[in-house]
Short mmCIF file of C-alpha atoms in Angstrom, two decimals:
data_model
loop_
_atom_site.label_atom_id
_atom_site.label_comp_id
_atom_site.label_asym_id
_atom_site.label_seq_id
_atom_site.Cartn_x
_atom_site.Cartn_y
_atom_site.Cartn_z
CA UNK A 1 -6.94 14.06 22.37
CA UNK A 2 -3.66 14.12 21.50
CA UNK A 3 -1.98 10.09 21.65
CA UNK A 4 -4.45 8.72 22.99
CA UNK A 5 -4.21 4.91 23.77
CA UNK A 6 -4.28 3.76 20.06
CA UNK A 7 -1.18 5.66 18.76
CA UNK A 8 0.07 4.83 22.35
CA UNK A 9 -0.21 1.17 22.23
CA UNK A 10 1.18 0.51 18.50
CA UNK A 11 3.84 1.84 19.86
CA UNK A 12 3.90 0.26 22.98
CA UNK A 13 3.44 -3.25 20.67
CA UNK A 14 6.30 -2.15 18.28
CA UNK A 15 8.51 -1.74 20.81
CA UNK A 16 8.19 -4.92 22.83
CA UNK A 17 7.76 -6.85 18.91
CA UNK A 18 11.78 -4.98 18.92
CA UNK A 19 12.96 -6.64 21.86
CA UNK A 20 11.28 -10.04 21.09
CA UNK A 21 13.20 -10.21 17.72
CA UNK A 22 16.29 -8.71 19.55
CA UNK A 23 15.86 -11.83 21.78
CA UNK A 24 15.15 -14.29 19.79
CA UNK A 25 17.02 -13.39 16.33
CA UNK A 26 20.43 -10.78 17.42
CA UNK A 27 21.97 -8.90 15.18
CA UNK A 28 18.70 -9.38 13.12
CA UNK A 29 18.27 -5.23 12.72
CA UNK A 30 21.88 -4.29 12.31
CA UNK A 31 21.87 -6.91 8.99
CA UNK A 32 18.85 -5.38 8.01
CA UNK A 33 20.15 -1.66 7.95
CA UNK A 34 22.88 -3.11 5.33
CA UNK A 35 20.16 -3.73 2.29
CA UNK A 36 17.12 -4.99 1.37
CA UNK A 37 16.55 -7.92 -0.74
CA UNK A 38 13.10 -8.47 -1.37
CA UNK A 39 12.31 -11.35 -4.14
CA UNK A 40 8.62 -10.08 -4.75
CA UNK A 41 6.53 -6.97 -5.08
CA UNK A 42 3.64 -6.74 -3.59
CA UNK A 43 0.95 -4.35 -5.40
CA UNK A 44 -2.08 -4.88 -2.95
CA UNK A 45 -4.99 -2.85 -1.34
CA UNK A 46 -4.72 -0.32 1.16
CA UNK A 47 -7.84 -2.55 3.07
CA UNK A 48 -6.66 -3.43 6.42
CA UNK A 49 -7.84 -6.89 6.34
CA UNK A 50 -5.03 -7.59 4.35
CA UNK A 51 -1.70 -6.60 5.59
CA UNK A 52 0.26 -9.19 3.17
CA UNK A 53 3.24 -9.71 5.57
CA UNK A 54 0.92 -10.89 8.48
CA UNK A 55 -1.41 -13.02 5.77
CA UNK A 56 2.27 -15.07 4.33
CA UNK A 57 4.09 -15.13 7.30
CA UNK A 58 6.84 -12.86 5.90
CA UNK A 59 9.58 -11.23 7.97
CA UNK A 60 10.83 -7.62 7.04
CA UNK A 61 12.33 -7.65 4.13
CA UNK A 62 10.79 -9.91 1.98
CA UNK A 63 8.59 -8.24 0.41
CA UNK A 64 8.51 -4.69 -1.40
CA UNK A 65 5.28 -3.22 -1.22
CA UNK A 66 2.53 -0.82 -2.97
CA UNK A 67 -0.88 -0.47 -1.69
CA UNK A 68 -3.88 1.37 -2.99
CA UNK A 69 -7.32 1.70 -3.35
CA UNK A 70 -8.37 -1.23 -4.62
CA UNK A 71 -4.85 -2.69 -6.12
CA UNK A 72 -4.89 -0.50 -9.39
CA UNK A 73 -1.83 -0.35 -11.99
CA UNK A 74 -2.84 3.13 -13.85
CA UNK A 75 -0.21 4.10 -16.59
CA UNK A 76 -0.01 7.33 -15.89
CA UNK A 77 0.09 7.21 -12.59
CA UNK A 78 3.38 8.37 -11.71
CA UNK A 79 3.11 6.98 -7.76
CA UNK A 80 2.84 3.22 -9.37
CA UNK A 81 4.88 3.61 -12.06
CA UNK A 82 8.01 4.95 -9.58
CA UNK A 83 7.48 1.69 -7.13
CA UNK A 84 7.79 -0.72 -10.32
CA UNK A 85 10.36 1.20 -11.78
CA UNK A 86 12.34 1.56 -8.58
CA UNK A 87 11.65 -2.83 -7.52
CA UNK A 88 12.26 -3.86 -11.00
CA UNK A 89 15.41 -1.53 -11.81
CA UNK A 90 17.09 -1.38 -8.75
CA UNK A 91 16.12 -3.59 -6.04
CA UNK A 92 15.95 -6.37 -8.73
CA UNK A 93 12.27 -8.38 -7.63
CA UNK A 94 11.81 -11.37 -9.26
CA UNK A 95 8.32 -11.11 -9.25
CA UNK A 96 4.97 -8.54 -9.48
CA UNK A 97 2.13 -10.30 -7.48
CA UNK A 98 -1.46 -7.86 -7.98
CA UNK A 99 -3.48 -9.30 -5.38
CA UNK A 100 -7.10 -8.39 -5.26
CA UNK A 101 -9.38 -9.35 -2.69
CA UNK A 102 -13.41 -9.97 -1.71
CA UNK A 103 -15.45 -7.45 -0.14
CA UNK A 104 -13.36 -4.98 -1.74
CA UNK A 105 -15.28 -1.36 -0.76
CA UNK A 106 -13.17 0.67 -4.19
CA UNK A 107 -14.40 -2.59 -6.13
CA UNK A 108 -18.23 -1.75 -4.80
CA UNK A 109 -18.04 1.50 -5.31
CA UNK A 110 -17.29 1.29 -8.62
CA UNK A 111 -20.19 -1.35 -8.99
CA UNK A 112 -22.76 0.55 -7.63
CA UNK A 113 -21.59 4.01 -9.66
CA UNK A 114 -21.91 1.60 -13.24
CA UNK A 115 -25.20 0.34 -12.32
CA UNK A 116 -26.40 3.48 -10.62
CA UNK A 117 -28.00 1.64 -7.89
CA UNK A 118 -26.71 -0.20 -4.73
CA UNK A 119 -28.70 -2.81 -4.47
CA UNK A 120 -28.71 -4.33 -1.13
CA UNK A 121 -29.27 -8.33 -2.02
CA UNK A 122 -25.93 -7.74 -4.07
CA UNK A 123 -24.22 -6.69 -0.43
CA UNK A 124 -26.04 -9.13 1.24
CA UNK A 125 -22.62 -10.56 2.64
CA UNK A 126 -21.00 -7.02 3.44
CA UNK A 127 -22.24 -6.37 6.77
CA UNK A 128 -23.05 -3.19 7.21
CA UNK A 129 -20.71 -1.95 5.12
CA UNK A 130 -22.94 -0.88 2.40
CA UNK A 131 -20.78 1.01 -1.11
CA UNK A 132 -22.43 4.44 -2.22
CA UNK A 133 -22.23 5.86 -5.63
CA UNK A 134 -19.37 7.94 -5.57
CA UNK A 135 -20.26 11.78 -7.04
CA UNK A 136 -17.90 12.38 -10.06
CA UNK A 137 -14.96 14.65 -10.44
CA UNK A 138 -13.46 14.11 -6.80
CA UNK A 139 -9.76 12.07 -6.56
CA UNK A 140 -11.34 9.24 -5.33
CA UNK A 141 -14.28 8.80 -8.56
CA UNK A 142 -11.19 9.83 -10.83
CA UNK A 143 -9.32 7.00 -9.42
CA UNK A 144 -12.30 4.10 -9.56
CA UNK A 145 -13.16 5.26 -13.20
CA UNK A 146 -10.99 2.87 -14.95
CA UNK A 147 -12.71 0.13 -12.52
CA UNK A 148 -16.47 2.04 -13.42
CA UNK A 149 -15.03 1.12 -16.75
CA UNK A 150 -14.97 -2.15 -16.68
CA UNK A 151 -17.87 -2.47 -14.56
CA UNK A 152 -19.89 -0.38 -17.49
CA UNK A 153 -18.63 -2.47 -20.20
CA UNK A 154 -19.27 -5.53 -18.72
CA UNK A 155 -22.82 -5.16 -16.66
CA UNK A 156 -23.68 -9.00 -15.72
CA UNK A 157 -20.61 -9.04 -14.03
CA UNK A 158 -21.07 -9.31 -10.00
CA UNK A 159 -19.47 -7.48 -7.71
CA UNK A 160 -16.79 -10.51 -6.94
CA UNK A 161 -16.58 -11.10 -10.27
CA UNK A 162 -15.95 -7.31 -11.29
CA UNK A 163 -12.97 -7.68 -8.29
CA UNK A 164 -11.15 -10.90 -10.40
CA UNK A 165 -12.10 -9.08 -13.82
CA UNK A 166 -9.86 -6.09 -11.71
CA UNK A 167 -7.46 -8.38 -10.84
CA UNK A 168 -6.85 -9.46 -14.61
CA UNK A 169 -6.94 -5.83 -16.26
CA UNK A 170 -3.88 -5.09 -13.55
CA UNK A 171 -1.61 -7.47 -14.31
CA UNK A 172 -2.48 -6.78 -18.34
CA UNK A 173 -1.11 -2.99 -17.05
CA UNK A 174 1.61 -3.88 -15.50
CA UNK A 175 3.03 -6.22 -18.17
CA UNK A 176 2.67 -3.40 -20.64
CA UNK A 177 5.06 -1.07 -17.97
CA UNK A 178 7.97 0.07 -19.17
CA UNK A 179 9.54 -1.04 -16.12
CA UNK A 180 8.52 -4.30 -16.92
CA UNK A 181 8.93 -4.19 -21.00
CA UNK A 182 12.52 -3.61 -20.43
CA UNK A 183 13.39 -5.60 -18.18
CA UNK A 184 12.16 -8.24 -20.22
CA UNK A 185 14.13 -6.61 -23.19
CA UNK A 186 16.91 -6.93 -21.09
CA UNK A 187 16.40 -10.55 -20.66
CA UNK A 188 15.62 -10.43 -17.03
CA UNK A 189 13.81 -13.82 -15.33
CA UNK A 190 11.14 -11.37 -14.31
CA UNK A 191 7.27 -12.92 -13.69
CA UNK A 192 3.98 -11.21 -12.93
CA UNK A 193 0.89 -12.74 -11.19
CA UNK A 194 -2.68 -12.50 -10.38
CA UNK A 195 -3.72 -13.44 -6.90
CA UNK A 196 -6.99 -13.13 -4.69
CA UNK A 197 -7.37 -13.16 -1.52
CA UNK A 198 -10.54 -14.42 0.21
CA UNK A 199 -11.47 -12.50 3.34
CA UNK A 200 -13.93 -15.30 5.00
CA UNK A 201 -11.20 -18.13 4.60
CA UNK A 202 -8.24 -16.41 5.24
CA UNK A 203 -6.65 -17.64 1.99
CA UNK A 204 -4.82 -16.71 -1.26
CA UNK A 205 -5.76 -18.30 -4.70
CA UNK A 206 -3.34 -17.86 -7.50
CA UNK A 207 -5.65 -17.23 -10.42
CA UNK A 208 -3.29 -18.48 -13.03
CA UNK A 209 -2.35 -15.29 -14.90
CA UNK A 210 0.86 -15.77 -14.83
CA UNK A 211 2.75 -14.17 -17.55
CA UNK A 212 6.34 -14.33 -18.37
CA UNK A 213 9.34 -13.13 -20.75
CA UNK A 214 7.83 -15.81 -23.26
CA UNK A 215 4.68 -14.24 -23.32
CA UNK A 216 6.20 -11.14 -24.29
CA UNK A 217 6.40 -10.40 -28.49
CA UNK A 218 8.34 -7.45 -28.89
CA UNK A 219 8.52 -3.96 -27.94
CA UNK A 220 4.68 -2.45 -26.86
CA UNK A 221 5.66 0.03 -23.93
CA UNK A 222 2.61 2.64 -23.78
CA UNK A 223 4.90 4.14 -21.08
CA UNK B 1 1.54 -24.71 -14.34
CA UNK B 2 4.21 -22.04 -12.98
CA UNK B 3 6.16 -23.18 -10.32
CA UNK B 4 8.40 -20.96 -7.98
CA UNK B 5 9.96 -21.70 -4.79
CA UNK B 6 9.37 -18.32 -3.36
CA UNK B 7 5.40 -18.36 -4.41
CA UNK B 8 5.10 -21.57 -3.26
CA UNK B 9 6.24 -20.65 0.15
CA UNK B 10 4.09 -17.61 0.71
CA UNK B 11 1.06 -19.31 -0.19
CA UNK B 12 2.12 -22.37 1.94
CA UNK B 13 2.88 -19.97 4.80
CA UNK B 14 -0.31 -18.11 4.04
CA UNK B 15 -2.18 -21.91 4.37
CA UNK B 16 -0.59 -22.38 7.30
CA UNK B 17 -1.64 -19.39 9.11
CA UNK B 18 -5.17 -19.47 7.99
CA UNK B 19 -5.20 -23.06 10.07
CA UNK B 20 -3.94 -21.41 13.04
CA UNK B 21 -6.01 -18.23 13.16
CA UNK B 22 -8.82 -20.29 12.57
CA UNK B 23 -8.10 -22.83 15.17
CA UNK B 24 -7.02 -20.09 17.94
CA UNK B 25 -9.75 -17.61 16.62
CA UNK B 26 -12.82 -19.07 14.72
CA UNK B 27 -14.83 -16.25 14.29
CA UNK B 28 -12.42 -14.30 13.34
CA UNK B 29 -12.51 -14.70 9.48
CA UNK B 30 -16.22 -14.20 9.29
CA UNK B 31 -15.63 -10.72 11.30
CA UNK B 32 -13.40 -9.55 8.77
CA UNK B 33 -16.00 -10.14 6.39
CA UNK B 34 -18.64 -8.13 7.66
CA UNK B 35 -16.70 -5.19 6.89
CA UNK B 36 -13.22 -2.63 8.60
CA UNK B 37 -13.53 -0.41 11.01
CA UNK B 38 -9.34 0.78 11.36
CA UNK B 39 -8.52 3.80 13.48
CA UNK B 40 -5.01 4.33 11.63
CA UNK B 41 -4.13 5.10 8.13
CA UNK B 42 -0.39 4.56 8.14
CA UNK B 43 1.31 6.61 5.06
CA UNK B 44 4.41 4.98 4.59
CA UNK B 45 7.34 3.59 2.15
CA UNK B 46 7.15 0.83 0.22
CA UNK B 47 10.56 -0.78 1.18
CA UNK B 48 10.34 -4.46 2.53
CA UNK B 49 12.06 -3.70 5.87
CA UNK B 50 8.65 -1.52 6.73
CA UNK B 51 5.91 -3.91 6.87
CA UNK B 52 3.25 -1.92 9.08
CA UNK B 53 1.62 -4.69 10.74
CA UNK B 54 4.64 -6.89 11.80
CA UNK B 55 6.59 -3.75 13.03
CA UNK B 56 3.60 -2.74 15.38
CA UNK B 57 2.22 -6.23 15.86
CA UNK B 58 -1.17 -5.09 14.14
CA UNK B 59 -4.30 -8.00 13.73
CA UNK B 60 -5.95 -7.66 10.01
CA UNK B 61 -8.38 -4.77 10.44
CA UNK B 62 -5.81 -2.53 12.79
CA UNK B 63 -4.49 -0.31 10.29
CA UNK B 64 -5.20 1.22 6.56
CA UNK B 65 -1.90 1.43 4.15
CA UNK B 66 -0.76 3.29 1.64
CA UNK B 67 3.08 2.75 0.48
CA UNK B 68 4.98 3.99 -1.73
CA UNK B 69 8.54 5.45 -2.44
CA UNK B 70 9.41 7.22 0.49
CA UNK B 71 6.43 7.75 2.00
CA UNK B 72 5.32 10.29 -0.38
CA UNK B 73 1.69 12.77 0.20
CA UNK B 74 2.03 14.98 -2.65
CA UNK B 75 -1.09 17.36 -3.07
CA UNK B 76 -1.65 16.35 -6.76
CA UNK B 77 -1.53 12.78 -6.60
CA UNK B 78 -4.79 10.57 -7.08
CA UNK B 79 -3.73 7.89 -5.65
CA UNK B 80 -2.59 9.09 -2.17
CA UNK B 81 -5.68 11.47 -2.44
CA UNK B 82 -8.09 8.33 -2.69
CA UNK B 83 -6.75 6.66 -0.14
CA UNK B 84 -6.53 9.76 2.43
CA UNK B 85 -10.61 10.26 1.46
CA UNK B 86 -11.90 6.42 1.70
CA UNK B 87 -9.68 6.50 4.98
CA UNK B 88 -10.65 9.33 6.59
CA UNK B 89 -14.30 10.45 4.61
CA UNK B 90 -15.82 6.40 4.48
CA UNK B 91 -14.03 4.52 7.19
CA UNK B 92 -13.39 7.63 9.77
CA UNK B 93 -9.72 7.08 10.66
CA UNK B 94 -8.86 9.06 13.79
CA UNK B 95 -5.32 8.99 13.01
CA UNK B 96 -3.18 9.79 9.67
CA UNK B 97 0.90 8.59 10.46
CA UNK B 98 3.11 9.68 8.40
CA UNK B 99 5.60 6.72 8.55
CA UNK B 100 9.59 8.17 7.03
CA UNK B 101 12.52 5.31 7.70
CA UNK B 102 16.36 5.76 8.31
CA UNK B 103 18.14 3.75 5.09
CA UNK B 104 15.61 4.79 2.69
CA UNK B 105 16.98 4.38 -0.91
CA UNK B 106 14.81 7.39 -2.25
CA UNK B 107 15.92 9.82 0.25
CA UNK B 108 19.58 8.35 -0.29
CA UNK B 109 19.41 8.94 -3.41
CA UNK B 110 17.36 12.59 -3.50
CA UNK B 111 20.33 13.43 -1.41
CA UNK B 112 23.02 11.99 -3.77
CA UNK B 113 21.10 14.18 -6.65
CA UNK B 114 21.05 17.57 -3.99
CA UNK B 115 25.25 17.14 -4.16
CA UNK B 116 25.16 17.90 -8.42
CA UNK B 117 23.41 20.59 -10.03
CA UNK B 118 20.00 20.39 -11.14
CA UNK B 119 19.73 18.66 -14.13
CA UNK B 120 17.04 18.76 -16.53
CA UNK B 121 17.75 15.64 -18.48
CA UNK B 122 17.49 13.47 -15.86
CA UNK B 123 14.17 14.17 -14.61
CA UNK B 124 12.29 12.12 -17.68
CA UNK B 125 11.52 8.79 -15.66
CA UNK B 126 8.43 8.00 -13.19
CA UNK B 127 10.69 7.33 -10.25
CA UNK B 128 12.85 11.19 -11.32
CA UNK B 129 9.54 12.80 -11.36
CA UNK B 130 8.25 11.02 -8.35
CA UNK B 131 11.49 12.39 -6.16
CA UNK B 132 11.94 15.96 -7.67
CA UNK B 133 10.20 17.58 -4.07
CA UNK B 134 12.86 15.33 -2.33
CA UNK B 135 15.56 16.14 -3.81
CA UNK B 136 14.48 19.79 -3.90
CA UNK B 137 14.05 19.65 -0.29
CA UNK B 138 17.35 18.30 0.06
CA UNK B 139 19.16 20.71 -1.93
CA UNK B 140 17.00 24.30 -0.20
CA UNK B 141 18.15 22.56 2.60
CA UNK B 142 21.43 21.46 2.46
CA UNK B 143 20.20 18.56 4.62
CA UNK B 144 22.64 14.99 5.42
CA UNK B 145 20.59 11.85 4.80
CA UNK B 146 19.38 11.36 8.51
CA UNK B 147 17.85 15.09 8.11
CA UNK B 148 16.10 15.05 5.01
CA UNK B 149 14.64 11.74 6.63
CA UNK B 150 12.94 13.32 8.84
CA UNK B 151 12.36 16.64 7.27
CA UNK B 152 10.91 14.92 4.67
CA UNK B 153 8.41 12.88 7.17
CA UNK B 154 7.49 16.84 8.29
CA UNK B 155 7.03 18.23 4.94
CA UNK B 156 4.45 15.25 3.78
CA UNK B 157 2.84 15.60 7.37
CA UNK B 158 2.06 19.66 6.12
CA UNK B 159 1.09 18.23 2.69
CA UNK B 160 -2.13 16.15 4.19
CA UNK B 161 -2.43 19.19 6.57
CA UNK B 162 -3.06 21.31 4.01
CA UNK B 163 -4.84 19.02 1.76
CA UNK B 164 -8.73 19.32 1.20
CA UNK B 165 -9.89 16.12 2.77
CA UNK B 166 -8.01 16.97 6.00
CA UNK B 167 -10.18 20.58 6.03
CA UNK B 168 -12.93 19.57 5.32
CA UNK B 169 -13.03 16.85 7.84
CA UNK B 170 -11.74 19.72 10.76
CA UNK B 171 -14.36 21.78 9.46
CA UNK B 172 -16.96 19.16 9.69
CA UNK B 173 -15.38 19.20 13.74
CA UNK B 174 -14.24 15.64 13.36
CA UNK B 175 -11.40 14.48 15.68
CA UNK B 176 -8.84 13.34 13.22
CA UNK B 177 -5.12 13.91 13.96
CA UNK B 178 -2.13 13.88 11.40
CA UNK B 179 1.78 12.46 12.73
CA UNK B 180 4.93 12.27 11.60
CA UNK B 181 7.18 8.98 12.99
CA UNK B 182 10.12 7.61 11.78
CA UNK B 183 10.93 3.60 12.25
CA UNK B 184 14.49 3.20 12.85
CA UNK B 185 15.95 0.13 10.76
CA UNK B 186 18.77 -0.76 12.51
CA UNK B 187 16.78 -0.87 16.29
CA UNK B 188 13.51 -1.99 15.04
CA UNK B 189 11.31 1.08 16.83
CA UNK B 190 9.42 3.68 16.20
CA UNK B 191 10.08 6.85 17.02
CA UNK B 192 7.46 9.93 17.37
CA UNK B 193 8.77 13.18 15.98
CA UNK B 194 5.99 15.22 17.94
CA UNK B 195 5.05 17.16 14.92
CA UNK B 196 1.37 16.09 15.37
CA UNK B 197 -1.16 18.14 14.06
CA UNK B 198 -5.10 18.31 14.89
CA UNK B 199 -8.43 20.28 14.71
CA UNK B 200 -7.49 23.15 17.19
CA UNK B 201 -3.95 23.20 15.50
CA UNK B 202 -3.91 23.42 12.04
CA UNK B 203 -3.68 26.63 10.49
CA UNK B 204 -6.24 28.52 9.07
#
């Protein structure tokens, strides 16, 4: 059926959210049509348990955004690649935040396609939500491989662990961006992070993978 | 340790609201955990002024995201492609959005590039490569900013149309639906271009 109540009532919310921040904040939209000045980007997952302006509290504008499945930073992905180019270059971010999360469905998937199995007393804790192996050759299989990767070379990792391991490897990408490389070059106070979020608690954790201009040793763009 | 005002606040604000959904909602947390179940995947741009869930007032679990510069489906792209088949072929979406915005600096710019002849040499970057259907939409066109907005909302909305997941899952007689919108900046709202496309519609 065409709009049926669900389309109906997100727009029903977003208009009454409209008038609430008319009312309580004026002239909040107009000085938002001006420019945005986000500090951070945002490279998340497209889950929708974890809509990062709801989970910090953030008003529009703060922060510049990428989501997709299951937070990757490919090289040669031209989709990623334009967002960092695009915050970095132009808006001017101070920092690239990759945050991962738990119960990640791209993370299991690419789990249960290393191992060949999906063993349910691995999934014990994802409801009914249970990961298949994916079959090969289709966008979404082509996407996870880097993850199956990973998974493959490193078999007594867990599914939650396989998600920080993810987590790691994407900030590792991102630092070697050319977006990133030259803005470093350039001498830019640019810093990239690893976070996780943890569905059950509601929480972020900063993994500590912080890594900055000074970590950087010369020229290594790949692209 | 690494220390940053603007970190610290998000993951102060982020403690903060964790204490309050769990006091006004204790089960809620747990819930999320046993796995999502969203009706909407919302295909939209990755500026900060568009955050999906504030905009429409969304809980966690309301809506699946992909974002990226403005609001992009194009048919050879992985990543848009996995995210259009775990929405729609492992979740079962009912509803694809297609989410353009007035003051986007991609179609701004697309439009700036329309005004000068094509140009070759300035097509080597990611984000160059990543706009060439905008700006060659503006240019066929000869569309003004506001325009290619929205055209450019229509012409990703035909892009999942005709993509394979969307087929298949028509074929298959699911009830999935595909939308264009457009969130005005400067009001706040969302506005429906009625370009919606489902099973009975799409062509053959």
């Amino acid at each position: 059926m065409l709009n049926d109540h669900i389309l109906a009532q997100l727009l029903a919310q977003n208009k009454h959210w409209a008038a609430e921040v008319e009312k309580n904040d004026p002239g909040f939209f107009k000085q938002s049509s001006i420019a945005q000045h986000p500090k951070v980007l945002w490279i998340g997952c497209a889950d929708s348990r974890v809509p990062e302006s709801v989970l910090t509290a953030s008003i529009p504008g703060a922060i510049f955004t990428h989501r997709n499945i299951a937070n990757q930073c490919h090289l040669n992905d031209d989709n990623i690649l334009s967002v960092l180019e695009y915050a970095v270059g132009t808006v001017g971010v101070r920092h690239i935040i990759i945050v991962g999360h738990t119960h990640c469905g791209g993370v299991a998937h690419a789990w249960a396609t290393a191992h060949d199995k999906v063993p349910h007393e691995h999934f014990a804790n994802w409801g009914d939500h249970i990961p298949r192996m994916l079959s090969p050759e289709t966008p979404l299989s082509r996407w996870l491989e880097p993850l199956t990767e990973v998974a493959r070379a490193k078999p007594e990792l867990s599914v939650e662990e396989l998600g920080v391991a993810n987590v790691h490897a994407q900030v590792m990408n991102v630092t070697r961006s050319k977006a990133v490389q030259q803005a470093w070059t350039e001498g830019h106070d640019l810093w990239i992070h690893g976070w996780e979020y943890h569905l059950g608690t509601g929480r972020l954790q900063d993994l500590h993978l912080t890594a900055g201009r000074e970590t950087f040793e010369g020229p290594s763009a790949i692209v | 340790m690494f220390y940053d005002h603007v970190l610290a606040s998000l993951l102060a604000n982020n403690k903060q609201w964790a204490a309050d959904v769990q006091k006004a909602e204790p089960a809620f947390f747990e819930q999320c955990t046993q796995g999502q179940a969203p009706k909407v995947l919302w295909i939209g741009c990755a500026d900060s002024r568009v955050p999906e869930s504030v905009v429409t007032a969304s809980r966690p679990g309301d809506i699946f995201v992909h974002r990226n510069i403005a609001n992009q489906f194009h048919p050879d792209d992985d990543s848009a492609l996995a995210v259009l088949t775990y929405a729609v072929e492992h979740l079962g979406v009912t509803h694809v959005v297609i989410v353009g915005h007035t003051h986007c600096g991609g179609a701004a710019a697309c439009h700036a590039a329309a005004q000068a002849p094509a140009d070759p040499a300035a097509s080597g970057t990611p984000l160059a490569r990543w706009l060439a259907p905008l700006t060659a939409l503006a240019r066929e066109g000869k569309l003004g900013v506001a325009e290619l907005v929205e055209e450019n909302v229509k012409a990703q909305v035909r892009n999942v149309v005709r993509s394979a997941v969307m087929r298949g899952a028509w074929e298959k007689g699911r009830d999935v639906w595909v939308h264009g919108w457009v969130y005005e900046i400067g009001e706040g709202t969302l506005r429906d271009l009625g370009v919606s496309v489902g099973r009975g519609e799409a062509e053959a």
